[in-house]
Amino acid sequence: MLCLLTLTMMEMFSAVWGNFRILLQSITIFFLWCWLEILRKSKTPTQSVKPEAGDGTKVTPTSVNYHFTRQCNYKCGFCFHTAKTSFVLPIEEAKRGLTMLRSAGMEKINFSGGEPFVQQRGHYVGKLVQFCKEELKLPSVSIVSNGSLITEKWFRLYGEYLDILAVSCDSFNEDVNKLIGRGQGKKNHVENLLKIRQWCRDYNVAFKINSVINRYNVDEDMSEEISRINPVRWKVFQCLIIEGENTGEEALRQAETFVISNKEFKSFLDRHRNIRCLVPESNEQMRDSYLILDEYMRFLDCRNGRKDPSKSVLDVGVENAIKFSGFDEKMFFKRGGKYIWSKADLRLEW
Ligand code: SF4
């Protein structure tokens, strides 16, 4: 009886051991397979697409210039963003695009045109300025305008959301402004500039002046007026030729007669070397150191002397669109594109 019991127990033990060995082998094979899988995946190249500039480096849209309209009430002979379309995005679409840019790293937005204040008498740009400051919390929100349509009421409504207002002024001689085309009817461009300068003081907005140096103002000395007005920055551009905008058969302007040589531009800069707020920009610096968005929110590549558009940010996203922007990030930093651009940091003392 005892022998029979021992025999049964041994058979049971042998059966359990057999099953345990099979289980152990299965676990070993499973772990081996997992390990081989991990090894295989680590050797497979990644498929994710990174936004890259021409040289393969990632581009962040830190500072963006959004030319949301091409319409303007002036007729400057050298204008290089002309009224080729009358298209303006519905404001909700513009806000969607700006939100996408913010998520991609945008810190500064500049609204430009055309003339930004043409659209809805300035309310369109005002609402975008407010949205960028209040909702997107952008450190810097600015506008470039010819100044002719800005009112004090606009400052009352939107001034607190705006960091910098740049007004274009190429001459303090009204006759020269008329020759250039900077004007509309009886409006006096310089008087207007001075009025806006005062509103910027009153409503705590940093004031900038942009000047395009061309055949008609290249010999002018603006030192006295600029010193008196005392802008936070005086941007001095060399008149730029862009195929399809201000030169060529399809262009709305023919700016060849406005062009000056590098030597002439340098002599203008030398004449104003004592103006500390002067920031010069040659043609070379201008061409590819700006991230420019057009009215459809397409990046414009200016590297080949014309404006080649990407697909719209709204259709393909920022990362895909920016690859065709032609933006040179190194040149952006070299020309001083990153500066103190929030009025909170400017310490406006007037
Ligand atoms: S004010 Fe500016 S947008 Fe208007 S015509 Fe002159 S350069 Fe062009």
CSV table of C-alpha atoms and ligand atoms in Angstrom, one decimal:
chain,number,residue,atom,x,y,z
A,1,MET,CA,0.0,0.0,0.0
A,2,LEU,CA,2.8,2.4,1.0
A,3,CYS,CA,4.7,1.4,-2.2
A,4,LEU,CA,1.7,2.2,-4.3
A,5,LEU,CA,1.2,5.6,-2.6
A,6,THR,CA,4.9,6.5,-3.2
A,7,LEU,CA,4.7,5.5,-6.8
A,8,THR,CA,1.6,7.7,-7.4
A,9,MET,CA,3.2,10.7,-5.7
A,10,MET,CA,6.4,10.3,-7.9
A,11,GLU,CA,4.3,10.1,-11.0
A,12,MET,CA,2.4,13.3,-10.0
A,13,PHE,CA,5.7,15.1,-9.2
A,14,SER,CA,7.1,14.1,-12.5
A,15,ALA,CA,4.0,15.4,-14.3
A,16,VAL,CA,4.1,18.7,-12.5
A,17,TRP,CA,7.9,19.1,-13.1
A,18,GLY,CA,7.3,18.4,-16.8
A,19,ASN,CA,4.7,21.2,-17.1
A,20,PHE,CA,6.9,23.6,-15.0
A,21,ARG,CA,9.8,23.0,-17.5
A,22,ILE,CA,7.5,23.8,-20.5
A,23,LEU,CA,6.3,27.0,-18.7
A,24,LEU,CA,9.9,28.0,-17.9
A,25,GLN,CA,11.0,27.4,-21.6
A,26,SER,CA,8.0,29.5,-22.8
A,27,ILE,CA,8.9,32.4,-20.5
A,28,THR,CA,12.6,32.3,-21.6
A,29,ILE,CA,11.5,32.3,-25.3
A,30,PHE,CA,9.1,35.2,-24.7
A,31,PHE,CA,11.8,37.4,-23.0
A,32,LEU,CA,14.3,36.5,-25.8
A,33,TRP,CA,11.7,37.6,-28.4
A,34,CYS,CA,11.1,40.9,-26.5
A,35,TRP,CA,14.8,41.7,-26.3
A,36,LEU,CA,15.3,41.0,-30.1
A,37,GLU,CA,12.3,43.3,-30.9
A,38,ILE,CA,13.8,46.1,-28.8
A,39,LEU,CA,17.1,45.7,-30.5
A,40,ARG,CA,15.5,45.8,-33.9
A,41,LYS,CA,13.5,49.0,-33.2
A,42,SER,CA,16.5,50.8,-31.9
A,43,LYS,CA,18.2,50.4,-35.2
A,44,THR,CA,15.2,51.6,-37.3
A,45,PRO,CA,15.6,55.3,-38.3
A,46,THR,CA,13.0,57.7,-36.9
A,47,GLN,CA,10.2,58.7,-39.3
A,48,SER,CA,9.1,62.0,-37.6
A,49,VAL,CA,9.6,65.1,-39.7
A,50,LYS,CA,11.4,68.0,-38.1
A,51,PRO,CA,11.0,71.6,-39.3
A,52,GLU,CA,14.2,72.5,-41.0
A,53,ALA,CA,15.7,75.5,-42.6
A,54,GLY,CA,17.8,75.0,-45.8
A,55,ASP,CA,20.9,74.0,-43.8
A,56,GLY,CA,19.0,71.4,-41.7
A,57,THR,CA,18.6,73.4,-38.5
A,58,LYS,CA,15.3,73.8,-36.8
A,59,VAL,CA,13.7,77.2,-37.2
A,60,THR,CA,11.6,78.8,-34.4
A,61,PRO,CA,9.2,81.6,-35.5
A,62,THR,CA,10.4,83.8,-32.6
A,63,SER,CA,9.5,87.1,-34.4
A,64,VAL,CA,6.9,87.2,-37.1
A,65,ASN,CA,5.8,90.0,-39.4
A,66,TYR,CA,2.2,89.5,-40.5
A,67,HIS,CA,1.2,91.6,-43.5
A,68,PHE,CA,-2.5,90.9,-43.1
A,69,THR,CA,-3.6,93.4,-45.8
A,70,ARG,CA,-2.0,94.7,-49.0
A,71,GLN,CA,-4.4,97.7,-49.2
A,72,CYS,CA,-3.0,101.1,-48.5
A,73,ASN,CA,-4.2,104.8,-48.8
A,74,TYR,CA,-0.7,105.9,-49.8
A,75,LYS,CA,1.2,105.5,-53.1
A,76,CYS,CA,4.9,105.3,-52.2
A,77,GLY,CA,6.9,104.7,-55.4
A,78,PHE,CA,9.2,102.1,-53.9
A,79,CYS,CA,6.5,100.1,-52.0
A,80,PHE,CA,7.5,96.5,-51.9
A,81,HIS,CA,4.2,95.0,-50.5
A,82,THR,CA,1.7,96.3,-53.0
A,83,ALA,CA,-2.1,95.9,-53.3
A,84,LYS,CA,-2.0,92.8,-55.6
A,85,THR,CA,-5.0,91.4,-53.8
A,86,SER,CA,-7.7,92.8,-51.5
A,87,PHE,CA,-7.9,89.6,-49.5
A,88,VAL,CA,-8.0,89.8,-45.6
A,89,LEU,CA,-8.6,86.7,-43.5
A,90,PRO,CA,-11.8,86.5,-41.4
A,91,ILE,CA,-10.6,87.6,-37.9
A,92,GLU,CA,-11.3,84.2,-36.3
A,93,GLU,CA,-9.1,82.5,-38.9
A,94,ALA,CA,-6.3,85.1,-38.3
A,95,LYS,CA,-6.6,84.4,-34.5
A,96,ARG,CA,-6.4,80.6,-35.2
A,97,GLY,CA,-3.2,81.1,-37.2
A,98,LEU,CA,-1.7,83.3,-34.5
A,99,THR,CA,-2.5,80.7,-31.8
A,100,MET,CA,-0.7,78.1,-33.9
A,101,LEU,CA,2.4,80.4,-34.2
A,102,ARG,CA,2.4,81.0,-30.5
A,103,SER,CA,2.4,77.3,-29.8
A,104,ALA,CA,5.4,77.0,-32.2
A,105,GLY,CA,7.4,79.5,-30.2
A,106,MET,CA,6.4,83.0,-31.4
A,107,GLU,CA,7.3,85.7,-28.9
A,108,LYS,CA,6.9,88.8,-31.0
A,109,ILE,CA,4.3,89.7,-33.6
A,110,ASN,CA,4.4,92.8,-35.9
A,111,PHE,CA,1.3,93.7,-37.8
A,112,SER,CA,2.0,95.3,-41.1
A,113,GLY,CA,0.6,95.9,-44.6
A,114,GLY,CA,-0.3,97.6,-46.8
A,115,GLU,CA,-1.7,100.0,-44.2
A,116,PRO,CA,-3.0,98.1,-41.1
A,117,PHE,CA,-5.4,100.8,-40.2
A,118,VAL,CA,-7.3,100.7,-43.5
A,119,GLN,CA,-9.2,97.5,-42.4
A,120,GLN,CA,-12.3,98.3,-40.3
A,121,ARG,CA,-10.8,101.8,-39.5
A,122,GLY,CA,-8.2,100.2,-37.3
A,123,HIS,CA,-10.6,97.9,-35.3
A,124,TYR,CA,-9.3,94.8,-37.1
A,125,VAL,CA,-5.7,95.3,-36.1
A,126,GLY,CA,-6.8,96.6,-32.7
A,127,LYS,CA,-8.7,93.4,-32.0
A,128,LEU,CA,-5.7,91.3,-33.1
A,129,VAL,CA,-3.4,93.4,-30.9
A,130,GLN,CA,-5.7,92.9,-27.9
A,131,PHE,CA,-6.0,89.1,-28.6
A,132,CYS,CA,-2.2,88.7,-28.9
A,133,LYS,CA,-1.6,90.5,-25.6
A,134,GLU,CA,-4.5,89.3,-23.5
A,135,GLU,CA,-5.1,85.8,-24.8
A,136,LEU,CA,-1.8,84.7,-26.2
A,137,LYS,CA,0.3,86.6,-23.7
A,138,LEU,CA,2.8,87.6,-26.3
A,139,PRO,CA,5.8,89.5,-24.8
A,140,SER,CA,5.8,91.9,-27.7
A,141,VAL,CA,3.1,93.2,-30.0
A,142,SER,CA,3.8,95.9,-32.5
A,143,ILE,CA,2.4,97.7,-35.6
A,144,VAL,CA,4.1,99.4,-38.6
A,145,SER,CA,1.9,102.1,-40.0
A,146,ASN,CA,2.1,105.1,-42.2
A,147,GLY,CA,0.2,106.9,-39.4
A,148,SER,CA,-2.3,108.7,-41.5
A,149,LEU,CA,-5.5,106.9,-40.2
A,150,ILE,CA,-4.7,106.5,-36.5
A,151,THR,CA,-6.9,108.3,-34.1
A,152,GLU,CA,-6.7,109.1,-30.4
A,153,LYS,CA,-9.9,107.0,-29.9
A,154,TRP,CA,-7.9,104.0,-31.2
A,155,PHE,CA,-5.2,104.6,-28.5
A,156,ARG,CA,-8.0,104.8,-25.9
A,157,LEU,CA,-9.4,101.4,-27.0
A,158,TYR,CA,-6.3,99.4,-27.8
A,159,GLY,CA,-3.2,101.4,-26.6
A,160,GLU,CA,-2.7,99.4,-23.5
A,161,TYR,CA,-2.2,96.2,-25.5
A,162,LEU,CA,0.4,97.6,-27.8
A,163,ASP,CA,4.1,97.6,-27.0
A,164,ILE,CA,5.5,99.4,-30.0
A,165,LEU,CA,4.1,101.6,-32.8
A,166,ALA,CA,6.5,102.3,-35.8
A,167,VAL,CA,5.5,105.1,-38.1
A,168,SER,CA,7.1,105.4,-41.5
A,169,CYS,CA,8.7,108.7,-42.3
A,170,ASP,CA,11.3,109.2,-45.0
A,171,SER,CA,11.7,112.9,-44.8
A,172,PHE,CA,10.8,116.0,-42.7
A,173,ASN,CA,10.4,118.0,-45.9
A,174,GLU,CA,6.8,117.6,-47.0
A,175,ASP,CA,7.7,118.2,-50.6
A,176,VAL,CA,10.0,115.2,-50.6
A,177,ASN,CA,7.3,113.1,-49.0
A,178,LYS,CA,4.9,114.1,-51.8
A,179,LEU,CA,7.6,113.2,-54.4
A,180,ILE,CA,8.0,109.8,-52.8
A,181,GLY,CA,4.2,109.3,-52.7
A,182,ARG,CA,4.0,109.3,-48.9
A,183,GLY,CA,0.8,111.2,-48.6
A,184,GLN,CA,-2.9,111.4,-49.3
A,185,GLY,CA,-4.7,114.5,-50.3
A,186,LYS,CA,-4.1,117.4,-48.0
A,187,LYS,CA,-2.8,115.4,-45.0
A,188,ASN,CA,0.5,116.6,-43.7
A,189,HIS,CA,2.6,113.5,-43.0
A,190,VAL,CA,5.1,115.2,-40.6
A,191,GLU,CA,2.3,116.9,-38.6
A,192,ASN,CA,0.6,113.6,-38.3
A,193,LEU,CA,3.8,111.9,-37.1
A,194,LEU,CA,4.2,114.5,-34.3
A,195,LYS,CA,0.6,114.0,-33.2
A,196,ILE,CA,1.0,110.3,-33.0
A,197,ARG,CA,4.3,110.7,-31.1
A,198,GLN,CA,2.4,112.6,-28.4
A,199,TRP,CA,-0.3,110.0,-28.2
A,200,CYS,CA,2.3,107.3,-27.7
A,201,ARG,CA,3.6,109.3,-24.7
A,202,ASP,CA,0.1,109.7,-23.4
A,203,TYR,CA,-0.9,106.1,-23.7
A,204,ASN,CA,2.5,104.5,-22.8
A,205,VAL,CA,3.3,103.0,-26.2
A,206,ALA,CA,7.0,102.9,-27.4
A,207,PHE,CA,7.4,105.0,-30.5
A,208,LYS,CA,9.6,104.0,-33.5
A,209,ILE,CA,10.4,105.6,-36.8
A,210,ASN,CA,11.0,103.7,-40.0
A,211,SER,CA,12.7,105.4,-42.9
A,212,VAL,CA,13.5,104.1,-46.4
A,213,ILE,CA,16.5,105.8,-47.9
A,214,ASN,CA,16.1,106.4,-51.6
A,215,ARG,CA,17.0,108.7,-54.4
A,216,TYR,CA,14.9,111.6,-53.0
A,217,ASN,CA,16.0,111.7,-49.4
A,218,VAL,CA,19.5,110.2,-49.6
A,219,ASP,CA,21.2,113.7,-49.1
A,220,GLU,CA,18.9,114.8,-46.2
A,221,ASP,CA,20.2,115.3,-42.7
A,222,MET,CA,17.5,114.3,-40.3
A,223,SER,CA,19.6,114.4,-37.2
A,224,GLU,CA,17.9,117.4,-35.6
A,225,GLU,CA,14.3,116.2,-36.0
A,226,ILE,CA,15.1,112.7,-35.0
A,227,SER,CA,16.9,113.9,-31.8
A,228,ARG,CA,14.0,116.1,-31.0
A,229,ILE,CA,11.3,113.4,-31.5
A,230,ASN,CA,13.5,110.9,-29.7
A,231,PRO,CA,12.1,107.5,-30.8
A,232,VAL,CA,13.2,104.3,-29.0
A,233,ARG,CA,14.5,103.1,-32.4
A,234,TRP,CA,15.0,104.6,-35.8
A,235,LYS,CA,15.1,101.9,-38.4
A,236,VAL,CA,16.9,103.0,-41.5
A,237,PHE,CA,16.3,100.8,-44.6
A,238,GLN,CA,18.1,100.9,-47.9
A,239,CYS,CA,15.4,101.0,-50.7
A,240,LEU,CA,14.9,97.4,-51.8
A,241,ILE,CA,13.9,96.0,-55.2
A,242,ILE,CA,11.6,93.0,-55.2
A,243,GLU,CA,10.6,91.3,-58.5
A,244,GLY,CA,6.8,91.2,-59.0
A,245,GLU,CA,6.3,94.0,-56.3
A,246,ASN,CA,8.3,97.0,-57.3
A,247,THR,CA,10.0,95.8,-60.5
A,248,GLY,CA,9.2,93.6,-63.4
A,249,GLU,CA,6.2,93.3,-65.8
A,250,GLU,CA,3.7,92.1,-63.2
A,251,ALA,CA,4.6,94.7,-60.6
A,252,LEU,CA,2.4,97.5,-59.5
A,253,ARG,CA,5.4,99.8,-58.9
A,254,GLN,CA,8.6,100.5,-60.8
A,255,ALA,CA,11.1,101.5,-58.2
A,256,GLU,CA,14.3,101.5,-60.2
A,257,THR,CA,14.5,105.3,-60.1
A,258,PHE,CA,14.4,105.2,-56.2
A,259,VAL,CA,17.3,102.8,-55.8
A,260,ILE,CA,20.6,104.0,-54.2
A,261,SER,CA,24.0,102.3,-54.1
A,262,ASN,CA,25.6,100.7,-51.0
A,263,LYS,CA,28.1,103.6,-51.0
A,264,GLU,CA,25.3,106.2,-50.9
A,265,PHE,CA,23.5,104.3,-48.1
A,266,LYS,CA,26.7,104.2,-46.1
A,267,SER,CA,27.2,108.0,-46.6
A,268,PHE,CA,23.7,108.6,-45.2
A,269,LEU,CA,24.5,106.4,-42.2
A,270,ASP,CA,27.8,108.3,-41.7
A,271,ARG,CA,26.0,111.6,-41.6
A,272,HIS,CA,23.7,110.3,-38.8
A,273,ARG,CA,26.4,108.4,-36.9
A,274,ASN,CA,25.7,110.4,-33.7
A,275,ILE,CA,22.1,109.2,-33.5
A,276,ARG,CA,22.2,106.5,-31.0
A,277,CYS,CA,18.8,104.9,-31.7
A,278,LEU,CA,19.6,104.4,-35.4
A,279,VAL,CA,19.5,100.8,-36.5
A,280,PRO,CA,20.6,100.4,-40.2
A,281,GLU,CA,19.4,97.7,-42.5
A,282,SER,CA,21.0,97.1,-45.8
A,283,ASN,CA,19.4,95.1,-48.7
A,284,GLU,CA,21.4,92.0,-47.7
A,285,GLN,CA,20.1,92.1,-44.1
A,286,MET,CA,16.5,92.8,-45.2
A,287,ARG,CA,16.1,90.0,-47.7
A,288,ASP,CA,16.2,86.9,-45.6
A,289,SER,CA,16.3,88.0,-41.9
A,290,TYR,CA,12.5,88.5,-41.6
A,291,LEU,CA,9.8,85.9,-41.2
A,292,ILE,CA,7.1,87.4,-43.4
A,293,LEU,CA,3.5,86.1,-43.5
A,294,ASP,CA,1.3,87.4,-46.2
A,295,GLU,CA,-2.5,87.9,-46.2
A,296,TYR,CA,-3.2,84.2,-46.6
A,297,MET,CA,-0.7,83.4,-43.7
A,298,ARG,CA,1.8,82.0,-46.2
A,299,PHE,CA,5.5,82.5,-45.4
A,300,LEU,CA,7.2,84.6,-48.1
A,301,ASP,CA,10.7,83.5,-49.2
A,302,CYS,CA,12.6,86.6,-50.4
A,303,ARG,CA,16.0,85.0,-51.0
A,304,ASN,CA,15.8,85.1,-54.8
A,305,GLY,CA,14.8,88.7,-55.1
A,306,ARG,CA,11.1,87.9,-55.3
A,307,LYS,CA,8.5,86.7,-52.9
A,308,ASP,CA,7.9,83.0,-53.2
A,309,PRO,CA,5.0,81.8,-51.0
A,310,SER,CA,4.8,78.7,-48.9
A,311,LYS,CA,1.6,76.9,-48.3
A,312,SER,CA,-0.6,78.5,-45.6
A,313,VAL,CA,0.1,78.0,-42.0
A,314,LEU,CA,-3.6,77.4,-41.6
A,315,ASP,CA,-3.5,74.4,-44.1
A,316,VAL,CA,-0.3,72.7,-43.4
A,317,GLY,CA,0.7,73.9,-39.9
A,318,VAL,CA,3.7,76.1,-38.9
A,319,GLU,CA,6.4,73.4,-39.0
A,320,ASN,CA,5.7,72.5,-42.7
A,321,ALA,CA,5.1,76.1,-43.9
A,322,ILE,CA,8.2,77.5,-42.2
A,323,LYS,CA,10.5,75.2,-44.2
A,324,PHE,CA,9.8,77.3,-47.3
A,325,SER,CA,10.2,80.7,-45.6
A,326,GLY,CA,13.8,81.2,-46.6
A,327,PHE,CA,14.4,82.7,-43.1
A,328,ASP,CA,18.0,83.0,-42.0
A,329,GLU,CA,18.0,82.8,-38.2
A,330,LYS,CA,21.7,83.7,-38.0
A,331,MET,CA,21.1,86.9,-40.0
A,332,PHE,CA,18.1,87.7,-37.8
A,333,PHE,CA,20.3,87.7,-34.7
A,334,LYS,CA,23.1,89.4,-36.5
A,335,ARG,CA,21.0,92.4,-37.5
A,336,GLY,CA,19.8,92.7,-33.9
A,337,GLY,CA,16.4,91.3,-34.6
A,338,LYS,CA,16.1,90.2,-31.0
A,339,TYR,CA,16.1,93.3,-28.8
A,340,ILE,CA,14.2,94.7,-25.9
A,341,TRP,CA,10.8,94.6,-27.5
A,342,SER,CA,8.3,94.6,-24.7
A,343,LYS,CA,7.2,98.0,-23.2
A,344,ALA,CA,7.4,96.4,-19.8
A,345,ASP,CA,11.2,96.1,-20.3
A,346,LEU,CA,11.7,99.5,-22.1
A,347,ARG,CA,11.1,101.7,-19.0
A,348,LEU,CA,9.4,104.4,-21.0
A,349,GLU,CA,10.6,107.6,-19.4
A,350,TRP,CA,9.3,110.8,-21.0
B,1,SF4,S1,2.7,103.5,-46.8
B,1,SF4,FE1,3.7,101.5,-46.9
B,1,SF4,S2,2.3,100.1,-47.7
B,1,SF4,FE2,1.5,102.1,-48.2
B,1,SF4,S3,2.3,102.6,-50.2
B,1,SF4,FE3,3.7,103.4,-48.7
B,1,SF4,S4,5.3,101.7,-48.5
B,1,SF4,FE4,3.4,100.8,-49.4
